[in-house]
């Protein structure tokens, strides 16, 4: 069976993921605001936030305004494929799209980034105790015995 040549549906556009991990803002809140701001931009609400596809300047303007809603809890990254792209759409491939496992992993980490951003914003400077602990950890050397133990516990 010969492969069908790929014809892109959304040339000249970009797609961005907008992740939200907030106690105060939901993906639905973001979606409603994004719909209010959009003029022909494709917006897809997901369990983690949104996918926004459109001309670069339109997508970026929407994202700037969305980040103003909850700047320490909204994160953005590029997506290589537009929503529904047959090369990546789970409707064609079956099961979860492989990138969602990465999103799951990232969603577990961004709450720590949010906390750090809140901490630095609320103190109008840096918390010296936290910085001194981080500096101390970064200069500690890993003992050779502990490294050997880590290596031995790794699966082949």
mmCIF file of C-alpha atoms in Angstrom:
data_model
loop_
_atom_site.group_PDB
_atom_site.id
_atom_site.type_symbol
_atom_site.label_atom_id
_atom_site.label_comp_id
_atom_site.label_asym_id
_atom_site.label_seq_id
_atom_site.Cartn_x
_atom_site.Cartn_y
_atom_site.Cartn_z
ATOM 1 C CA UNK A 1 0.000 0.000 0.000
ATOM 2 C CA UNK A 2 1.525 3.281 -1.126
ATOM 3 C CA UNK A 3 1.626 6.216 1.253
ATOM 4 C CA UNK A 4 -0.593 9.131 0.349
ATOM 5 C CA UNK A 5 1.348 12.364 -0.125
ATOM 6 C CA UNK A 6 0.856 14.722 2.793
ATOM 7 C CA UNK A 7 -0.905 18.003 2.017
ATOM 8 C CA UNK A 8 -0.831 20.453 4.946
ATOM 9 C CA UNK A 9 -4.168 22.045 5.819
ATOM 10 C CA UNK A 10 -2.819 24.932 7.870
ATOM 11 C CA UNK A 11 0.176 26.385 6.036
ATOM 12 C CA UNK A 12 1.489 29.633 7.507
ATOM 13 C CA UNK A 13 0.086 28.868 10.954
ATOM 14 C CA UNK A 14 1.524 27.860 14.297
ATOM 15 C CA UNK A 15 0.067 25.740 17.080
ATOM 16 C CA UNK A 16 0.776 26.387 20.757
ATOM 17 C CA UNK A 17 -0.128 24.453 23.859
ATOM 18 C CA UNK A 18 -1.337 26.538 26.778
ATOM 19 C CA UNK A 19 -1.035 24.605 30.032
ATOM 20 C CA UNK A 20 -2.824 25.658 33.206
ATOM 21 C CA UNK A 21 -2.166 24.290 36.685
ATOM 22 C CA UNK A 22 -4.010 26.668 38.957
ATOM 23 C CA UNK A 23 -6.263 26.499 42.000
ATOM 24 C CA UNK A 24 -8.182 29.524 40.685
ATOM 25 C CA UNK A 25 -8.330 29.163 36.896
ATOM 26 C CA UNK A 26 -9.638 26.212 34.883
ATOM 27 C CA UNK A 27 -9.040 25.212 31.258
ATOM 28 C CA UNK A 28 -12.678 26.169 30.646
ATOM 29 C CA UNK A 29 -12.057 29.713 31.918
ATOM 30 C CA UNK A 30 -9.109 30.021 29.551
ATOM 31 C CA UNK A 31 -11.100 28.618 26.649
ATOM 32 C CA UNK A 32 -13.956 31.092 27.144
ATOM 33 C CA UNK A 33 -11.507 34.008 27.279
ATOM 34 C CA UNK A 34 -9.607 32.694 24.243
ATOM 35 C CA UNK A 35 -12.849 32.426 22.259
ATOM 36 C CA UNK A 36 -13.653 36.024 23.194
ATOM 37 C CA UNK A 37 -10.249 37.168 21.928
ATOM 38 C CA UNK A 38 -10.003 35.043 18.807
ATOM 39 C CA UNK A 39 -10.917 36.116 15.333
ATOM 40 C CA UNK A 40 -10.718 33.003 13.203
ATOM 41 C CA UNK A 41 -8.068 31.290 15.313
ATOM 42 C CA UNK A 42 -8.684 27.599 16.012
ATOM 43 C CA UNK A 43 -8.983 26.882 19.730
ATOM 44 C CA UNK A 44 -9.309 23.432 21.216
ATOM 45 C CA UNK A 45 -9.949 22.958 24.925
ATOM 46 C CA UNK A 46 -8.162 20.010 26.494
ATOM 47 C CA UNK A 47 -7.893 18.547 29.984
ATOM 48 C CA UNK A 48 -4.618 20.429 30.573
ATOM 49 C CA UNK A 49 -5.535 23.739 28.881
ATOM 50 C CA UNK A 50 -5.763 24.718 25.244
ATOM 51 C CA UNK A 51 -4.328 24.199 21.814
ATOM 52 C CA UNK A 52 -4.359 27.363 19.736
ATOM 53 C CA UNK A 53 -3.722 27.312 15.985
ATOM 54 C CA UNK A 54 -3.586 30.354 13.733
ATOM 55 C CA UNK A 55 -1.344 32.997 12.261
ATOM 56 C CA UNK A 56 1.677 33.555 14.523
ATOM 57 C CA UNK A 57 0.845 37.146 15.470
ATOM 58 C CA UNK A 58 -2.781 36.266 16.314
ATOM 59 C CA UNK A 59 -1.811 33.244 18.419
ATOM 60 C CA UNK A 60 0.879 35.180 20.270
ATOM 61 C CA UNK A 61 -1.482 38.088 21.028
ATOM 62 C CA UNK A 62 -4.075 35.716 22.487
ATOM 63 C CA UNK A 63 -1.433 33.983 24.606
ATOM 64 C CA UNK A 64 -0.136 37.280 26.002
ATOM 65 C CA UNK A 65 -3.636 38.196 27.123
ATOM 66 C CA UNK A 66 -4.359 34.728 28.534
ATOM 67 C CA UNK A 67 -1.153 34.775 30.599
ATOM 68 C CA UNK A 68 -2.357 37.999 32.243
ATOM 69 C CA UNK A 69 -5.197 35.994 33.840
ATOM 70 C CA UNK A 70 -2.840 33.899 35.993
ATOM 71 C CA UNK A 71 0.782 34.558 35.005
ATOM 72 C CA UNK A 72 2.439 32.178 37.464
ATOM 73 C CA UNK A 73 0.225 29.199 36.549
ATOM 74 C CA UNK A 74 -0.046 29.400 32.750
ATOM 75 C CA UNK A 75 2.719 27.921 30.599
ATOM 76 C CA UNK A 76 3.104 27.781 26.828
ATOM 77 C CA UNK A 77 5.000 25.564 24.440
ATOM 78 C CA UNK A 78 5.077 24.888 20.710
ATOM 79 C CA UNK A 79 3.295 22.007 19.069
ATOM 80 C CA UNK A 80 4.677 20.615 15.826
ATOM 81 C CA UNK A 81 1.304 19.512 14.439
ATOM 82 C CA UNK A 82 -2.071 21.274 14.240
ATOM 83 C CA UNK A 83 -5.067 19.658 15.998
ATOM 84 C CA UNK A 84 -6.553 16.816 13.958
ATOM 85 C CA UNK A 85 -3.417 16.306 11.869
ATOM 86 C CA UNK A 86 -3.755 12.754 10.428
ATOM 87 C CA UNK A 87 -0.077 12.030 11.159
ATOM 88 C CA UNK A 88 -0.609 12.472 14.917
ATOM 89 C CA UNK A 89 -4.351 12.407 15.599
ATOM 90 C CA UNK A 90 -5.296 9.588 17.938
ATOM 91 C CA UNK A 91 -8.476 9.036 15.927
ATOM 92 C CA UNK A 92 -6.231 7.707 13.147
ATOM 93 C CA UNK A 93 -3.510 6.130 15.250
ATOM 94 C CA UNK A 94 -5.578 4.667 18.073
ATOM 95 C CA UNK A 95 -4.897 5.126 21.777
ATOM 96 C CA UNK A 96 -3.344 8.129 23.410
ATOM 97 C CA UNK A 97 -1.149 10.376 21.301
ATOM 98 C CA UNK A 98 2.467 9.734 22.324
ATOM 99 C CA UNK A 99 3.050 13.362 23.321
ATOM 100 C CA UNK A 100 0.427 13.192 26.047
ATOM 101 C CA UNK A 101 2.671 11.037 28.187
ATOM 102 C CA UNK A 102 5.152 13.888 28.091
ATOM 103 C CA UNK A 103 2.414 16.349 29.046
ATOM 104 C CA UNK A 104 1.464 14.200 32.017
ATOM 105 C CA UNK A 105 5.053 14.280 33.184
ATOM 106 C CA UNK A 106 5.360 18.036 32.678
ATOM 107 C CA UNK A 107 2.079 18.738 34.463
ATOM 108 C CA UNK A 108 3.508 17.115 37.590
ATOM 109 C CA UNK A 109 6.475 19.513 37.500
ATOM 110 C CA UNK A 110 4.892 22.852 36.684
ATOM 111 C CA UNK A 111 3.315 23.216 40.117
ATOM 112 C CA UNK A 112 6.851 23.503 41.504
ATOM 113 C CA UNK A 113 7.742 26.126 38.915
ATOM 114 C CA UNK A 114 4.565 28.038 39.810
ATOM 115 C CA UNK A 115 5.485 27.913 43.484
ATOM 116 C CA UNK A 116 8.945 29.262 42.697
ATOM 117 C CA UNK A 117 7.495 32.068 40.606
ATOM 118 C CA UNK A 118 5.031 32.968 43.352
ATOM 119 C CA UNK A 119 7.784 32.891 45.936
ATOM 120 C CA UNK A 120 10.021 35.217 43.964
ATOM 121 C CA UNK A 121 7.122 37.577 43.175
ATOM 122 C CA UNK A 122 5.757 37.749 46.721
ATOM 123 C CA UNK A 123 9.060 38.499 48.399
ATOM 124 C CA UNK A 124 9.970 41.325 46.015
ATOM 125 C CA UNK A 125 13.309 39.686 45.777
ATOM 126 C CA UNK A 126 14.610 36.265 46.561
ATOM 127 C CA UNK A 127 14.156 34.161 49.632
ATOM 128 C CA UNK A 128 17.717 33.922 50.897
ATOM 129 C CA UNK A 129 17.069 30.696 52.837
ATOM 130 C CA UNK A 130 15.881 28.866 49.723
ATOM 131 C CA UNK A 131 18.754 30.205 47.624
ATOM 132 C CA UNK A 132 21.356 29.200 50.218
ATOM 133 C CA UNK A 133 19.911 25.656 50.340
ATOM 134 C CA UNK A 134 19.975 25.425 46.547
ATOM 135 C CA UNK A 135 23.553 26.676 46.400
ATOM 136 C CA UNK A 136 24.622 24.193 49.048
ATOM 137 C CA UNK A 137 23.032 21.300 47.187
ATOM 138 C CA UNK A 138 24.599 22.294 43.904
ATOM 139 C CA UNK A 139 28.117 22.270 45.366
ATOM 140 C CA UNK A 140 27.748 18.948 47.183
ATOM 141 C CA UNK A 141 29.569 16.157 45.378
ATOM 142 C CA UNK A 142 27.938 12.799 44.860
ATOM 143 C CA UNK A 143 29.878 10.145 46.808
ATOM 144 C CA UNK A 144 31.342 7.428 44.570
ATOM 145 C CA UNK A 145 29.639 4.702 46.632
ATOM 146 C CA UNK A 146 26.213 6.286 46.095
ATOM 147 C CA UNK A 147 26.879 6.645 42.352
ATOM 148 C CA UNK A 148 27.900 2.989 42.160
ATOM 149 C CA UNK A 149 24.684 2.002 43.960
ATOM 150 C CA UNK A 150 22.567 4.063 41.528
ATOM 151 C CA UNK A 151 24.290 2.444 38.545
ATOM 152 C CA UNK A 152 23.726 -1.044 39.939
ATOM 153 C CA UNK A 153 20.013 -0.422 40.488
ATOM 154 C CA UNK A 154 19.436 0.703 36.868
ATOM 155 C CA UNK A 155 17.781 -1.773 34.562
ATOM 156 C CA UNK A 156 19.799 -2.917 31.550
#
